[in-house]
Tab-separated table of C-alpha atoms in Angstrom:
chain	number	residue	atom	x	y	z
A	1	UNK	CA	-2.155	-4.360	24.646
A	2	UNK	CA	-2.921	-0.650	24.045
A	3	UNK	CA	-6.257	0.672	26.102
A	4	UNK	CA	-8.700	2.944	24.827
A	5	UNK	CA	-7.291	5.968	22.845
A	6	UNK	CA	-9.102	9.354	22.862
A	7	UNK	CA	-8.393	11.717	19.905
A	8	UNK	CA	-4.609	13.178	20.544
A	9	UNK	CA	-4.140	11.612	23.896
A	10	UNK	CA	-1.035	8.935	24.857
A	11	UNK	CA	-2.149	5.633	24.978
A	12	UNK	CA	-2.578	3.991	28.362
A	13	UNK	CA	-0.342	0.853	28.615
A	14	UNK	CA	-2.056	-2.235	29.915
A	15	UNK	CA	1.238	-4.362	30.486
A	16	UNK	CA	4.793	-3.712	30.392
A	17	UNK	CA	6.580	-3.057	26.298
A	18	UNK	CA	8.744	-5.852	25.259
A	19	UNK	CA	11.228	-4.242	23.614
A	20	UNK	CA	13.193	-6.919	22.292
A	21	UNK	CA	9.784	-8.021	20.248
A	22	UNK	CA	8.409	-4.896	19.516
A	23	UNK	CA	11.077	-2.614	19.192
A	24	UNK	CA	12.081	0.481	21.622
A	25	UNK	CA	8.964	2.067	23.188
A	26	UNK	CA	8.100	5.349	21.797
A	27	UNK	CA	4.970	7.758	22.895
A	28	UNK	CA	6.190	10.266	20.113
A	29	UNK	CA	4.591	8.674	17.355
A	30	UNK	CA	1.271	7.862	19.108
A	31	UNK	CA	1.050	11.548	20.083
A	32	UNK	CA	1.612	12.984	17.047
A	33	UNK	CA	-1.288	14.811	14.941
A	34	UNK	CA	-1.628	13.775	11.480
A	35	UNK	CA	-1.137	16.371	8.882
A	36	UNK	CA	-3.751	18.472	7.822
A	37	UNK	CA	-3.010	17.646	4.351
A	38	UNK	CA	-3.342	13.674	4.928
A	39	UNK	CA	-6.456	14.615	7.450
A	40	UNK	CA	-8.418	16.344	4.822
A	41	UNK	CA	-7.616	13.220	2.139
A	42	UNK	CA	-9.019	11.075	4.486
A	43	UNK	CA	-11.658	12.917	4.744
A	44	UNK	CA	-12.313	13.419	1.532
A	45	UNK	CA	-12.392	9.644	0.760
A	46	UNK	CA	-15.443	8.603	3.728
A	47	UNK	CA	-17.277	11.373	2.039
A	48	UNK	CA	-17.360	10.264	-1.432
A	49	UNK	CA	-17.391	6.677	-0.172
A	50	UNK	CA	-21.026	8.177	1.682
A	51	UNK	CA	-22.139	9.923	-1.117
A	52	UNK	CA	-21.618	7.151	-4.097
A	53	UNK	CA	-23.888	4.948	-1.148
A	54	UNK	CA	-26.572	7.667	-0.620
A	55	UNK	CA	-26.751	8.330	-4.733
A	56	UNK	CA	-26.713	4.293	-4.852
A	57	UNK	CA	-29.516	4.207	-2.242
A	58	UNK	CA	-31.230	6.799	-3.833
A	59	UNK	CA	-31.495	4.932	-7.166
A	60	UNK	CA	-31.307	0.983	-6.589
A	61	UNK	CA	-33.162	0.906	-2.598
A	62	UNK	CA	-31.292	-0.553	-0.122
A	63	UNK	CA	-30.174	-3.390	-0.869
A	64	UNK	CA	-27.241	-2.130	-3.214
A	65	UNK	CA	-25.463	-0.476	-0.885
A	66	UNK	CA	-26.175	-2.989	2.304
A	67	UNK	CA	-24.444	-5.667	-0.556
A	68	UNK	CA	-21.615	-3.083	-0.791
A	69	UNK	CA	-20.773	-2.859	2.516
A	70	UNK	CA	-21.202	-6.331	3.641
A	71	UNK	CA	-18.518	-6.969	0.867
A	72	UNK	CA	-16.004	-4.137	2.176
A	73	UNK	CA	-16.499	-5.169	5.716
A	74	UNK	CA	-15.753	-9.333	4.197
A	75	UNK	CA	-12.944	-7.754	1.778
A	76	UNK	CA	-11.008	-5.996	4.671
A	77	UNK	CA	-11.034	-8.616	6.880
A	78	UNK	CA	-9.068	-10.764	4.383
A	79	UNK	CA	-5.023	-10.573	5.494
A	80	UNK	CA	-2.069	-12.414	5.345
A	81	UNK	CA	0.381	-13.937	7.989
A	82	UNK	CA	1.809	-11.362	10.154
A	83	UNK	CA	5.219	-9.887	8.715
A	84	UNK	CA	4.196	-10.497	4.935
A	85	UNK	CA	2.568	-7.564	3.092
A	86	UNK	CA	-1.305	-7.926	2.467
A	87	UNK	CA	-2.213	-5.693	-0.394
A	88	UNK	CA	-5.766	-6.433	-0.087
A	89	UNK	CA	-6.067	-6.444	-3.689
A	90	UNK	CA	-10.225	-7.172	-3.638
A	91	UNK	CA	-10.898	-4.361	-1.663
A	92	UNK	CA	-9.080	-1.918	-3.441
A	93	UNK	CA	-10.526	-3.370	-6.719
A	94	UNK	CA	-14.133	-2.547	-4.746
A	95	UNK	CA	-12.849	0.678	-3.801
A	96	UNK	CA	-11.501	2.051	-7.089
A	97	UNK	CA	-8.249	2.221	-5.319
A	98	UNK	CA	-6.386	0.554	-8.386
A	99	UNK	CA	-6.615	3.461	-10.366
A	100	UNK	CA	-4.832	5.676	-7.763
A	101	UNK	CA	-1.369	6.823	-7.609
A	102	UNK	CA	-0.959	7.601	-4.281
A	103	UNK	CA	2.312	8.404	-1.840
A	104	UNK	CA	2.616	4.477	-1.065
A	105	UNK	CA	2.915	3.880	-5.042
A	106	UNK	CA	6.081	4.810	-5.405
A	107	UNK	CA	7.193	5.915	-1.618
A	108	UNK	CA	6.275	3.368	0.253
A	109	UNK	CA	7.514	-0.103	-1.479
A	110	UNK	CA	8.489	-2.692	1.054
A	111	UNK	CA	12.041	-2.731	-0.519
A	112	UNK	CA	13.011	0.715	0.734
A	113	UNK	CA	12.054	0.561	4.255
A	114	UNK	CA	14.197	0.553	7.067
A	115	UNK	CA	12.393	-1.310	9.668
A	116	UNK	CA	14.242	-4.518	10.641
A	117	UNK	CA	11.731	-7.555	10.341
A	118	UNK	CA	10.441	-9.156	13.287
A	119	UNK	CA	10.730	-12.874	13.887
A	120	UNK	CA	7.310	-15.024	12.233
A	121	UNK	CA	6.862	-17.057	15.825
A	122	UNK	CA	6.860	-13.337	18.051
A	123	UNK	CA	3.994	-12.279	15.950
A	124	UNK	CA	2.036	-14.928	15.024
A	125	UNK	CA	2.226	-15.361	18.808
A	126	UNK	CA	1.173	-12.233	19.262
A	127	UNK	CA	-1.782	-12.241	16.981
A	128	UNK	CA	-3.060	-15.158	18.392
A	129	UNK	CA	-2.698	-14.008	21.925
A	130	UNK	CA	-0.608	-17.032	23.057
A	131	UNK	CA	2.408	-15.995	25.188
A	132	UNK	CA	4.215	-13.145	24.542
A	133	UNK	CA	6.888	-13.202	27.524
A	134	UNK	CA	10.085	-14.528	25.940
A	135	UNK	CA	10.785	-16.961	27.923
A	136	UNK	CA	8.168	-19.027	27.197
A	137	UNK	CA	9.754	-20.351	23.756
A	138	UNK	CA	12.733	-20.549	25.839
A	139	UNK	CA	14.848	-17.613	24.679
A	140	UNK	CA	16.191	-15.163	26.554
């Protein structure tokens, strides 16, 4: 639904927002910059995820780290129906992600959001690009 983004631009909007699926429309949070803090871990992470590769292609050939990615591209593919959490448990195992005790360990548990959950149908519709007006499962 959303066109191509460019680095702190608004999104452009292909088709109209259905609000009663996808909650109220808001540009805010698309607009917003990340923090620098949360910009520099991120950072941080694809360069030690480059350099454990280059020291791995350095000693073993190529083949090591080709393996490595082809898993991590397989391992992050892996999720779960839409609207159940997918903790993608194999990747972060591949990762080292286990060990970690980031903001989402103890800030970001499922049971203390807010957001109201959406109905199964709307996004499994929407995932699989069937109809998304809703009408067409005859509600109003």
């Amino acid at each position: 639904m959303e066109g191509s983004m460019a680095m702190g631009s608004l999104p452009f909007k292909t088709q109209a927002h259905d609000a009663m699926r996808m909650g109220l429309a808001s540009l805010k949070e698309d607009a917003l910059l990340v923090h620098p803090v949360e910009k520099i871990q991120e950072e941080r992470k694809l360069l030690a995820s480059e350099d454990q590769l280059g020291a791995l292609r350095h000693l073993y050939g190529i083949a090591v780290p080709a393996k490595l990615q082809i898993e991590t591209q397989i391992l992050s593919q892996f999720g779960r129906l839409p609207g159940l959490p997918s903790s993608k448990l194999g990747l972060e195992a591949l990762t080292g992600e286990l060990d970690e005790f980031s903001f989402n360990s103890y800030l970001g548990l499922p049971e203390n959001l807010d957001a109201v959950p959406v109905d199964m149908h709307s996004q499994m519709e929407q995932a699989l690009r069937l109809g998304t007006k809703p009408m067409a499962r005859g509600m109003m």
